[in-house]
PDB file of C-alpha atoms in Angstrom:
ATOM      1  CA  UNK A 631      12.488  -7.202 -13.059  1.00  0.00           C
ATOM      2  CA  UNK A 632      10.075  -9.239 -11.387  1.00  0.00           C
ATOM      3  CA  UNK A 633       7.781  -8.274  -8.353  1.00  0.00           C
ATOM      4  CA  UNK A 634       5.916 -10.639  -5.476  1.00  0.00           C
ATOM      5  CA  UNK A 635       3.359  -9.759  -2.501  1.00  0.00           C
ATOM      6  CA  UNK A 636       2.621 -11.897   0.143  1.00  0.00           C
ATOM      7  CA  UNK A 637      -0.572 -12.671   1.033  1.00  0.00           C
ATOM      8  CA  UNK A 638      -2.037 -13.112   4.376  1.00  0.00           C
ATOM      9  CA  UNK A 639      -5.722 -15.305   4.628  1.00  0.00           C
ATOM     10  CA  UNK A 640      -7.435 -12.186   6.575  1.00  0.00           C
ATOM     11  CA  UNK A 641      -6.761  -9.511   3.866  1.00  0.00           C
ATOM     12  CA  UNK A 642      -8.008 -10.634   0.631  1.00  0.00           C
ATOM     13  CA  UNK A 643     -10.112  -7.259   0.111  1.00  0.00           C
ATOM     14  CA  UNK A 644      -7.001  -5.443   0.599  1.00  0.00           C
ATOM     15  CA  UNK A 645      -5.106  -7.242  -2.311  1.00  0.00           C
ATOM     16  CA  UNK A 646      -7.317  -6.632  -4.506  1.00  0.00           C
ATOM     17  CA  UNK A 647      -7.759  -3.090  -4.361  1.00  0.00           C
ATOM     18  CA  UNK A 648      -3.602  -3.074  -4.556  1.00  0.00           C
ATOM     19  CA  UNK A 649      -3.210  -5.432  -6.816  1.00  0.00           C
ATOM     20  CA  UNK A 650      -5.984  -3.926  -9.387  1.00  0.00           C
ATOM     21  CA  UNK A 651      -4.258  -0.911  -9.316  1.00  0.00           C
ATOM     22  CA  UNK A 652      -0.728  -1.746  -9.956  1.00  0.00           C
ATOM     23  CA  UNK A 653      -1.921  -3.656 -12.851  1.00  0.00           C
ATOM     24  CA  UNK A 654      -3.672  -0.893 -14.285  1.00  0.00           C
ATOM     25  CA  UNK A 655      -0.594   0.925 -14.332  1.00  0.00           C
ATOM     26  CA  UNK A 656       2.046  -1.685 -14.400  1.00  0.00           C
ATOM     27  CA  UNK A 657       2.880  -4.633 -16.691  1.00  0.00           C
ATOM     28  CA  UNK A 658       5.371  -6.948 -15.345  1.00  0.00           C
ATOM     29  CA  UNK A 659       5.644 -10.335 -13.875  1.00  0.00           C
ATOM     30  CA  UNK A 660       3.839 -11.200 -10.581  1.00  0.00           C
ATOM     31  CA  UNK A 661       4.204 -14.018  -7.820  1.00  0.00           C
ATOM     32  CA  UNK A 662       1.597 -14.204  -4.860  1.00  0.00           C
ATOM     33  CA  UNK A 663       2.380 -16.070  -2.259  1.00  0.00           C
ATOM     34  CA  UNK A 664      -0.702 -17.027  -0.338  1.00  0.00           C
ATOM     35  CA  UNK A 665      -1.195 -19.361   2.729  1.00  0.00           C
ATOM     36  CA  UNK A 666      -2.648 -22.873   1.793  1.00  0.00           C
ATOM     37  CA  UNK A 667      -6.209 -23.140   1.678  1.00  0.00           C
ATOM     38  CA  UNK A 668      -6.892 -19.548   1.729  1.00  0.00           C
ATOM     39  CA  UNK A 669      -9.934 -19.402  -0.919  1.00  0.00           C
ATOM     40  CA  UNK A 670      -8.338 -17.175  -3.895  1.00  0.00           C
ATOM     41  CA  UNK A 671     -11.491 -16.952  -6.391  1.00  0.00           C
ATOM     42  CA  UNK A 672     -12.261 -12.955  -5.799  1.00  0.00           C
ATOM     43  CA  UNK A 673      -8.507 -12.163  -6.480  1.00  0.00           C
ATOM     44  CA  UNK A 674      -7.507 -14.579  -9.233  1.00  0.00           C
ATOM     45  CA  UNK A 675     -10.282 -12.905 -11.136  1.00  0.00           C
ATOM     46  CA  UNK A 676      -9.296  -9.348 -11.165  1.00  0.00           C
ATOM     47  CA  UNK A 677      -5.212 -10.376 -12.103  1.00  0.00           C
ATOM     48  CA  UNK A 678      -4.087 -10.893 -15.390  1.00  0.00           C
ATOM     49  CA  UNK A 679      -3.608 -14.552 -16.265  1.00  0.00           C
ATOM     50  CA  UNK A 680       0.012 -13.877 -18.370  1.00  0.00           C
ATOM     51  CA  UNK A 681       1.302 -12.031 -15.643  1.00  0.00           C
ATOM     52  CA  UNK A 682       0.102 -13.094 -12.047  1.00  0.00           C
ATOM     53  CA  UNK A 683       1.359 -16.375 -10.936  1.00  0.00           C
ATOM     54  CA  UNK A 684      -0.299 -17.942  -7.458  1.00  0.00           C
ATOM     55  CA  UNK A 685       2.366 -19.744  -5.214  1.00  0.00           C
ATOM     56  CA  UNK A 686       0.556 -21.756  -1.981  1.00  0.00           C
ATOM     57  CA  UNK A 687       2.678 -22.131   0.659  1.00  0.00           C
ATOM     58  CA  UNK A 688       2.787 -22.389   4.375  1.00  0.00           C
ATOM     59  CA  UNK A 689       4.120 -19.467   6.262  1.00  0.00           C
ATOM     60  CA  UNK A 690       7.066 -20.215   8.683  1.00  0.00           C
ATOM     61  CA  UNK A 691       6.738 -20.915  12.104  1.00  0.00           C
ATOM     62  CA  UNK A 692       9.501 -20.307  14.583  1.00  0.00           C
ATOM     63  CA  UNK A 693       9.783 -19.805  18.866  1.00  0.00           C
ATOM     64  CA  UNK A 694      11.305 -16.689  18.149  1.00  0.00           C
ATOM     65  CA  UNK A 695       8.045 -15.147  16.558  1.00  0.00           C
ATOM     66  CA  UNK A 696       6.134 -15.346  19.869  1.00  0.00           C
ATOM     67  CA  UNK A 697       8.803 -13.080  21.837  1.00  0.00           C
ATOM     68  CA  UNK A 698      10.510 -10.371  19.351  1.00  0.00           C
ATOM     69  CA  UNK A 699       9.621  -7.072  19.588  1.00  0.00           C
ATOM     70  CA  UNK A 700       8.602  -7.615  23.240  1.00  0.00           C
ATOM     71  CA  UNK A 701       5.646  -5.786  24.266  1.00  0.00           C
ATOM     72  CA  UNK A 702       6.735  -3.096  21.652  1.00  0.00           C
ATOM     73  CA  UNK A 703       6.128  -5.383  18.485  1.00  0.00           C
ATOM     74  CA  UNK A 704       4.403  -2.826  16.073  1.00  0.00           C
ATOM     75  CA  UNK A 705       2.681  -5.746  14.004  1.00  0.00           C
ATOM     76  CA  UNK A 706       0.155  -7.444  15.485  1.00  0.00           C
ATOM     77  CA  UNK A 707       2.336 -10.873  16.153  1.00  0.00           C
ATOM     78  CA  UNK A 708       0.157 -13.028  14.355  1.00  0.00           C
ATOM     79  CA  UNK A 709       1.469 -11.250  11.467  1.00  0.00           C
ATOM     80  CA  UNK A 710       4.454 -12.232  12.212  1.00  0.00           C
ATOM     81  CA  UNK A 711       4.495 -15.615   9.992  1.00  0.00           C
ATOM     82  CA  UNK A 712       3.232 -13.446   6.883  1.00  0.00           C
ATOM     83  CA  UNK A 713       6.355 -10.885   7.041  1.00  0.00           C
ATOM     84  CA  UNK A 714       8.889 -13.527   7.836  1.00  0.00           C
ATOM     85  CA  UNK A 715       7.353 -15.038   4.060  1.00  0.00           C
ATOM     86  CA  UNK A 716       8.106 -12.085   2.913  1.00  0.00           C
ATOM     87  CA  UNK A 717      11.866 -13.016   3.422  1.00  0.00           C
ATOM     88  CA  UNK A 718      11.546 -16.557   2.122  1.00  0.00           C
ATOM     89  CA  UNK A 719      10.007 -14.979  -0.684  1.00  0.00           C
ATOM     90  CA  UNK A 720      12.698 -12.505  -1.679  1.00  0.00           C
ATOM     91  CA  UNK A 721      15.096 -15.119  -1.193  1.00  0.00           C
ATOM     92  CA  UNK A 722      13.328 -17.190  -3.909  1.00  0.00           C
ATOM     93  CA  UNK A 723      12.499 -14.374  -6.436  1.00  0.00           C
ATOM     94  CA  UNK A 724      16.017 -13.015  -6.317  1.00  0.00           C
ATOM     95  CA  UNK A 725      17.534 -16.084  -7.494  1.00  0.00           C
ATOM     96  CA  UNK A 726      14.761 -15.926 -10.860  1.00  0.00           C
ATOM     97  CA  UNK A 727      15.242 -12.810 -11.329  1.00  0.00           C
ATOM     98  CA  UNK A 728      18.339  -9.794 -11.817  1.00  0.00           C
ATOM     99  CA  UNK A 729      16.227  -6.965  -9.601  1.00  0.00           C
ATOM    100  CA  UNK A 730      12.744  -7.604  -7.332  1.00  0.00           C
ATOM    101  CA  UNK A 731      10.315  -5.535  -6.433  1.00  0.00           C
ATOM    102  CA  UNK A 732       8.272  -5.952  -3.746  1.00  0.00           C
ATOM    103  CA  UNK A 733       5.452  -3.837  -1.395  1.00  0.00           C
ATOM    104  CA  UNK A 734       2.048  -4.098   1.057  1.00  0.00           C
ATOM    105  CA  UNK A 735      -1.170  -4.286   0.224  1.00  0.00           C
ATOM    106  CA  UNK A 736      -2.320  -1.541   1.989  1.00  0.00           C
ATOM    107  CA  UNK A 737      -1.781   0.372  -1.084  1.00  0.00           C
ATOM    108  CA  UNK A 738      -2.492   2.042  -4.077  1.00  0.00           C
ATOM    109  CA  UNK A 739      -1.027   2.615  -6.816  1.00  0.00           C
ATOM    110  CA  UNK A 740      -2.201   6.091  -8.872  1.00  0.00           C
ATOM    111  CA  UNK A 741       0.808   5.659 -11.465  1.00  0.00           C
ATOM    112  CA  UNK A 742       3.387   3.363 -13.316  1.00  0.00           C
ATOM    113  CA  UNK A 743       6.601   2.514 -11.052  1.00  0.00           C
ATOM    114  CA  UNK A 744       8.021  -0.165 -13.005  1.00  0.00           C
ATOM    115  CA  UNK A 745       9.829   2.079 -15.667  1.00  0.00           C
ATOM    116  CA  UNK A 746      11.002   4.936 -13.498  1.00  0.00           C
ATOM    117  CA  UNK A 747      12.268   1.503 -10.912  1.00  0.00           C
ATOM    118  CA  UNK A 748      14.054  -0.212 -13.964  1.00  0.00           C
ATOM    119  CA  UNK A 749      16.034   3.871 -14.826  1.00  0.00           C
ATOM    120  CA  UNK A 750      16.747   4.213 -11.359  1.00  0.00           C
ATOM    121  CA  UNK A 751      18.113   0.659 -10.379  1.00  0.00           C
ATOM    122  CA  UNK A 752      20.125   0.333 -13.670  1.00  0.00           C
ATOM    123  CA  UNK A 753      22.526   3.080 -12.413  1.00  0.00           C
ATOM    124  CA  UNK A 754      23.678   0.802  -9.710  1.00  0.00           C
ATOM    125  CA  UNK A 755      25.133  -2.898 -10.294  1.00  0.00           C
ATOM    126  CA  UNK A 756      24.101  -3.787  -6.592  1.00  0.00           C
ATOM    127  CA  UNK A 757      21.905  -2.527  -3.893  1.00  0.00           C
ATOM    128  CA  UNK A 758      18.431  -2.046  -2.297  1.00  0.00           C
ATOM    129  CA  UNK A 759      15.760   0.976  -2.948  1.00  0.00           C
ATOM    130  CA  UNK A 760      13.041   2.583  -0.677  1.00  0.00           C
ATOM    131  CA  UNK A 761      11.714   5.890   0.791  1.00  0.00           C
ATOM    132  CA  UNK A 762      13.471   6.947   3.454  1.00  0.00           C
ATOM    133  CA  UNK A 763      11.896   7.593   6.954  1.00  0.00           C
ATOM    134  CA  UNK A 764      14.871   8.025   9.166  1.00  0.00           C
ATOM    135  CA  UNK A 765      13.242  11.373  10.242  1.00  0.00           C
ATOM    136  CA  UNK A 766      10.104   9.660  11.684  1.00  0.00           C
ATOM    137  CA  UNK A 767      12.030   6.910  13.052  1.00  0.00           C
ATOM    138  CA  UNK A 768      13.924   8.941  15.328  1.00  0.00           C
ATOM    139  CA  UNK A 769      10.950  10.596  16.359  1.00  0.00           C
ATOM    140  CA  UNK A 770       9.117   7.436  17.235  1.00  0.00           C
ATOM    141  CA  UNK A 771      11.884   5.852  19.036  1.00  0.00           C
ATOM    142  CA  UNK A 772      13.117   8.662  21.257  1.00  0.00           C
ATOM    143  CA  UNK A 773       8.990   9.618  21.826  1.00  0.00           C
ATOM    144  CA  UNK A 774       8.553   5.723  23.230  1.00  0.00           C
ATOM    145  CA  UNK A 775      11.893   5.623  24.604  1.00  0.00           C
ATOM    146  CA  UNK A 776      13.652   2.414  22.588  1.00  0.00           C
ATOM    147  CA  UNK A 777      16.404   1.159  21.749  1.00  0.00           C
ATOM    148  CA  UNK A 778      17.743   1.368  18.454  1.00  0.00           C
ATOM    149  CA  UNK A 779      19.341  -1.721  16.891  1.00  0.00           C
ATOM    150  CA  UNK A 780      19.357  -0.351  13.165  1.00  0.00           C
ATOM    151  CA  UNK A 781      21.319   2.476  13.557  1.00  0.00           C
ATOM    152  CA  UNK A 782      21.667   3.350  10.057  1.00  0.00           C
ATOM    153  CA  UNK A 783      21.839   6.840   8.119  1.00  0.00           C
ATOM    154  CA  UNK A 784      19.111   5.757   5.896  1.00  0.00           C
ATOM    155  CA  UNK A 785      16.026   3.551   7.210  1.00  0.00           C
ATOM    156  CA  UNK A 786      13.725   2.285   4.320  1.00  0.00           C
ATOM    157  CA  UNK A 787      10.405   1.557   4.872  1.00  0.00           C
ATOM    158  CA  UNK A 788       9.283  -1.307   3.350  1.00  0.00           C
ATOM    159  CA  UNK A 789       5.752  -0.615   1.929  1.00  0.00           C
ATOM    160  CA  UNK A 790       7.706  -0.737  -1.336  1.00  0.00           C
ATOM    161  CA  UNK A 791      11.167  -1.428  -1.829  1.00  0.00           C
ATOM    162  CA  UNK A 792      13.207  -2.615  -5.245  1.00  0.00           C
ATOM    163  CA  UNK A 793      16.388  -5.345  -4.486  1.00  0.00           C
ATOM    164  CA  UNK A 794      19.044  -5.853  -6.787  1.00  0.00           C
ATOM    165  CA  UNK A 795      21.279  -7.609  -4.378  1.00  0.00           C
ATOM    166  CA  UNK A 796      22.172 -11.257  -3.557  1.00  0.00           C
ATOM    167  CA  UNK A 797      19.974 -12.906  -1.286  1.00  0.00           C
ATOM    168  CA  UNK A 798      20.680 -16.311  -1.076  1.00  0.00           C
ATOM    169  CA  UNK A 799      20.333 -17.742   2.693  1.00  0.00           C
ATOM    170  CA  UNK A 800      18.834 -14.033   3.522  1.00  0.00           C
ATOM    171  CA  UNK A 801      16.028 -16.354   5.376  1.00  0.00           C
ATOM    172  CA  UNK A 802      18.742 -17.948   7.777  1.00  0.00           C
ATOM    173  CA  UNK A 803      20.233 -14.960   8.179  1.00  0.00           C
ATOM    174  CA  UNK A 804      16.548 -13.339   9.239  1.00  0.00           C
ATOM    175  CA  UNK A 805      16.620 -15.982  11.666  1.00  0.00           C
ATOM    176  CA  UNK A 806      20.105 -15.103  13.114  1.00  0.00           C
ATOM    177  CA  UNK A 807      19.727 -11.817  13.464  1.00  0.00           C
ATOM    178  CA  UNK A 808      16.520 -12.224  15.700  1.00  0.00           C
ATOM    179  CA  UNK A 809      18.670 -14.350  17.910  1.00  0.00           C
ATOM    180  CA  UNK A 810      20.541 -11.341  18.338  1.00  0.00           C
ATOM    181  CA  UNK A 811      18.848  -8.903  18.652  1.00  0.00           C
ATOM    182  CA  UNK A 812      14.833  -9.757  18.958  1.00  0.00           C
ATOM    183  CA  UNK A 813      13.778  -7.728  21.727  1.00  0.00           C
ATOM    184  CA  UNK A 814      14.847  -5.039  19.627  1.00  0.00           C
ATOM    185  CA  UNK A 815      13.371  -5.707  16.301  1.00  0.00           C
ATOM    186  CA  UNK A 816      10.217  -3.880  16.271  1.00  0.00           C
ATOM    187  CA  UNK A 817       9.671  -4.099  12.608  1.00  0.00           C
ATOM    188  CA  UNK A 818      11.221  -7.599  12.184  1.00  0.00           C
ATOM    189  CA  UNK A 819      11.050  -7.779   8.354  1.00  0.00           C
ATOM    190  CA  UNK A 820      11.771  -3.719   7.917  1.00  0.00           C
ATOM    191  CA  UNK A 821      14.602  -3.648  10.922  1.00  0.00           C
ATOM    192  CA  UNK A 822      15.955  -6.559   9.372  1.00  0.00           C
ATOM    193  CA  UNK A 823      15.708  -5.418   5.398  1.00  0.00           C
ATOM    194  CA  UNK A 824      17.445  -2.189   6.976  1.00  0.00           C
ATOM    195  CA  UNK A 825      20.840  -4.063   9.073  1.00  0.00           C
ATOM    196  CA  UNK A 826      21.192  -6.674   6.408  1.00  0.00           C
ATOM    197  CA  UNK A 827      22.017  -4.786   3.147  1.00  0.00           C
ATOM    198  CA  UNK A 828      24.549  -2.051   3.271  1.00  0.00           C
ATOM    199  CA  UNK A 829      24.710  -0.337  -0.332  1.00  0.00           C
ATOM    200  CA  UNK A 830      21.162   1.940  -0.103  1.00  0.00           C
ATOM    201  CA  UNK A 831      19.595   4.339  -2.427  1.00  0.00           C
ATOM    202  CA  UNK A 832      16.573   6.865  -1.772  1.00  0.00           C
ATOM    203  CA  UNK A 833      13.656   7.119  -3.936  1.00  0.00           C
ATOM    204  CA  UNK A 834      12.004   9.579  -3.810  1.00  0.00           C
ATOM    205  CA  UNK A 835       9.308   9.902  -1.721  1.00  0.00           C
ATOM    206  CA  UNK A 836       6.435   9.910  -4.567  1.00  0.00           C
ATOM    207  CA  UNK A 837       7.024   5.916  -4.784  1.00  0.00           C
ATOM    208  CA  UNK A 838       5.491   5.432  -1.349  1.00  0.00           C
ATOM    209  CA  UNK A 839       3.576   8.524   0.030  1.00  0.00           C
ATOM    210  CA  UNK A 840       3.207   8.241   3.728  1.00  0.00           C
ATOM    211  CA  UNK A 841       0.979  10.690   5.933  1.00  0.00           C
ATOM    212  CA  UNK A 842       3.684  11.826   7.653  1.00  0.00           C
ATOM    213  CA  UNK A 843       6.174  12.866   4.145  1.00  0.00           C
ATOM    214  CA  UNK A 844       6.788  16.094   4.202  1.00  0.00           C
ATOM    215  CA  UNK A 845       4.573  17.634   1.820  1.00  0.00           C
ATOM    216  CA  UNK A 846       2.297  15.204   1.444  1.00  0.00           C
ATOM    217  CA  UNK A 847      -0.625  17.010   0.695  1.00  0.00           C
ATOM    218  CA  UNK A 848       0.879  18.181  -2.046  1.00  0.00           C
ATOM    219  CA  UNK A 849       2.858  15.523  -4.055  1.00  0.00           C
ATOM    220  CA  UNK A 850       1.685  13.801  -6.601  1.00  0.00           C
ATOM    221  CA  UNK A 851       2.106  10.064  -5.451  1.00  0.00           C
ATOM    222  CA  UNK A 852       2.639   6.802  -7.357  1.00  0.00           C
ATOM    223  CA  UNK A 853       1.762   5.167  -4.558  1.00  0.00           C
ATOM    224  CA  UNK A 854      -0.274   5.498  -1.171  1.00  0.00           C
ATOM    225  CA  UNK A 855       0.721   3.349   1.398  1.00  0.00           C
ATOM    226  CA  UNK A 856      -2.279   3.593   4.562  1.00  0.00           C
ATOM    227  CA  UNK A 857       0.364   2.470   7.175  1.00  0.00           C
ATOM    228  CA  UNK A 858      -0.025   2.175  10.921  1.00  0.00           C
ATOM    229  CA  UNK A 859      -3.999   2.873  11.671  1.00  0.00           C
ATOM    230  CA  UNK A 860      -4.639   5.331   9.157  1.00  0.00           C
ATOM    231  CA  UNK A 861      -6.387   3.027   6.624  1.00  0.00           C
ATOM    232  CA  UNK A 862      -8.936   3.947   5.162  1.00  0.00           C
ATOM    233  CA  UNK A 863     -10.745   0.720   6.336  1.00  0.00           C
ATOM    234  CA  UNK A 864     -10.288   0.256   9.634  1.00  0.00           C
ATOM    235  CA  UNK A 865     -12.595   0.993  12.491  1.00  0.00           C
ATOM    236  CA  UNK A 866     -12.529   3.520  14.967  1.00  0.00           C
ATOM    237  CA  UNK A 867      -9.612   5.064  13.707  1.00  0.00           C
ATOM    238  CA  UNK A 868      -7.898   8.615  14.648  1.00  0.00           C
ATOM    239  CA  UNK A 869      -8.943  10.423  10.768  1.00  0.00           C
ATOM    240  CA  UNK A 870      -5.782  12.425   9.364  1.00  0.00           C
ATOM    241  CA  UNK A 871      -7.439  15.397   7.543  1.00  0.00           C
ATOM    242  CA  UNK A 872      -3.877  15.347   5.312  1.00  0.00           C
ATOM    243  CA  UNK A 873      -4.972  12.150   4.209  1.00  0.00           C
ATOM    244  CA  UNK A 874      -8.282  12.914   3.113  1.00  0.00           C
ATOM    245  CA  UNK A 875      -8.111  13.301  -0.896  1.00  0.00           C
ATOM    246  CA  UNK A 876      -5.971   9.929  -0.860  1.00  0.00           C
ATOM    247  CA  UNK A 877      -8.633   8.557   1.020  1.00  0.00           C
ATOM    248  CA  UNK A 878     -11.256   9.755  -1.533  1.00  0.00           C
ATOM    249  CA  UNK A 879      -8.698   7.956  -4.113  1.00  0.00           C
ATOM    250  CA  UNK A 880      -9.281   4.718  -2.141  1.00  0.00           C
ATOM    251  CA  UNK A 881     -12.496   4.667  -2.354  1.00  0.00           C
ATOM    252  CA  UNK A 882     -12.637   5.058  -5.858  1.00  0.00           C
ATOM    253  CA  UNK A 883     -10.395   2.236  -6.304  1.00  0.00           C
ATOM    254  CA  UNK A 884     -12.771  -0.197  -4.232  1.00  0.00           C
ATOM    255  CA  UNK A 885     -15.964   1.188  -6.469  1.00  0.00           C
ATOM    256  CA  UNK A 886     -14.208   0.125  -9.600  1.00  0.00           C
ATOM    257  CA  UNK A 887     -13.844  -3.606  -8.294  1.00  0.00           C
ATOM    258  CA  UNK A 888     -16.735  -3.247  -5.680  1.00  0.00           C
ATOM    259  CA  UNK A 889     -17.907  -6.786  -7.108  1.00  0.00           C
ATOM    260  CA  UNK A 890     -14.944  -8.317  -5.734  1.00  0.00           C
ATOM    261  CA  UNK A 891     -15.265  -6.687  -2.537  1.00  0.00           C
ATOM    262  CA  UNK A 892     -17.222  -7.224   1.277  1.00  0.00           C
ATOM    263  CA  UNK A 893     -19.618  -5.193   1.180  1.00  0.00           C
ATOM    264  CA  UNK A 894     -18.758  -5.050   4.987  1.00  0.00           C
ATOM    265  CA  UNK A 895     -15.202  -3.728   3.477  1.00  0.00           C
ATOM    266  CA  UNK A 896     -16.545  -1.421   1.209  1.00  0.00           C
ATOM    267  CA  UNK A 897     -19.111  -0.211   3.849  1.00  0.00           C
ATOM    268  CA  UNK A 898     -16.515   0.912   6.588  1.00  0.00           C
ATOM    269  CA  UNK A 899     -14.135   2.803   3.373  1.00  0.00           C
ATOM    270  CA  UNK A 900     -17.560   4.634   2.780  1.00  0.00           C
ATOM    271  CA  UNK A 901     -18.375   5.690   5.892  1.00  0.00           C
ATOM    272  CA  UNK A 902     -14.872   6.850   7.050  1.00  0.00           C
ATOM    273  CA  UNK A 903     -14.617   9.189   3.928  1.00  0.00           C
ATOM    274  CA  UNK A 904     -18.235  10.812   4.534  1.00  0.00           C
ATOM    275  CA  UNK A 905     -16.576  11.501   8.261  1.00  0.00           C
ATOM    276  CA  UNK A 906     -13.924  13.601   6.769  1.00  0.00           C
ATOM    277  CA  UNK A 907     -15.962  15.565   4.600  1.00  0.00           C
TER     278      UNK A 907
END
């Protein structure tokens, strides 16, 4: 097994709260792909040199990133270069590698997910593995009245997933599909991930705690994944009192590298916890 992350410029403090804590927990091989020129001093020295490897690259461009998702595009679209690497990248990694794991970095790990990932994925000669959130997608897209293109028993998300599957030309086939269907794709890389590959398995849901898992409160997470606005640094945001002892977890993370932080970062993590109390 082998994992990657890709890196946008904008959220070094991010990665290196994630990234700190899956190595903590987690020894395996690492690729970063970061844009070109993006100054990686803060992060290179919190990863372990026999593990993390740094690949600069430039993100891909395409007409087709300026229109999908319409006015319903739920990543800001200058993202949209960054999660189209993410593609490219998993093409790449798959062909090094027999399975791939891969998540966002607005996260945090609290446990070890390579072992239980290596148990679960050896069962199965071929296919992809997430956390399902079919529930919540239904209840999104009927509340803002779209159209589903992925309509699929099982929809991952993709805040961490594992591939054991064959990916080669998975890029050009990225770019087909948004041909198709790219007023529609309102999670390009996640609607895509979801169409593409046809042989799914559930983890369960303690690999990528959401705020809106059932039981969240109570389950003992491997990972936290601060999705949509909930994140713990973010201004202005609509505080989730569910989310509150995960949040407290966050902020612990960012004190243990707080050297390797903005203190502007750091500042806005404190501040939103002390509003929960």
């Amino acid at each position: 097994m082998k994992a990657f992350a890709v890196l946008d410029s904008g959220y070094i403090n991010q990665a290196v709260v994630s990234l700190s804590s899956f190595f903590r927990y987690n020894r395996i091989e690492f690729v970063i792909y970061a844009e070109k020129n993006t100054d990686l001093t803060r992060l290179m020295a919190i990863l372990p040199n026999n593990l993390a490897e740094i690949r600069l690259v430039d993100f891909p461009q395409h007409e087709l990133f300026a229109t999908v998702g319409g006015n319903r595009l739920m990543v800001h679209r200058s993202a949209v270069p960054a999660i189209a690497q993410r593609i490219k990248a998993l093409e790449e990694v798959s062909s090094e590698t027999d399975c791939v794991l891969n998540f966002d970095l607005d996260t945090l790990f609290l446990g070890s997910v390579v072992p239980l990932l290596e148990e679960i994925t050896a069962e199965h000669e071929t296919g992809i593995f997430g956390v399902n959130e079919r529930e919540n997608r239904n209840k999104w897209m009927k509340g803002m009245h779209l159209t589903e293109a992925v309509n699929t028993p099982l929809y991952f998300n993709t805040g961490l997933m594992c591939y054991k599957a064959d990916c080669a030309g998975l890029y050009d086939s990225f770019i087909r599909t948004l041909e198709e269907h790219s007023l529609f794709m309102y999670c390009p890389e996640q609607d895509f991930i979801n169409l593409h590959f046809k042989k799914k398995y559930p983890l369960a849901n303690e690999f990528n705690a959401m705020w809106f898992n059932p039981g969240y409160r109570e389950m003992a997470p491997l990972m936290v994944h601060y999705l949509s606005l909930e994140k713990p640094w973010n201004r202005f945001i609509s505080l989730d009192y569910r989310a509150y002892a995960w949040w407290r977890k966050y902020l612990s993370a960012c004190e243990r590298v707080a050297g390797y932080l903005d203190r502007d970062f750091i500042g806005r993590v404190r501040s939103n916890v002390s509003r929960v109390k």
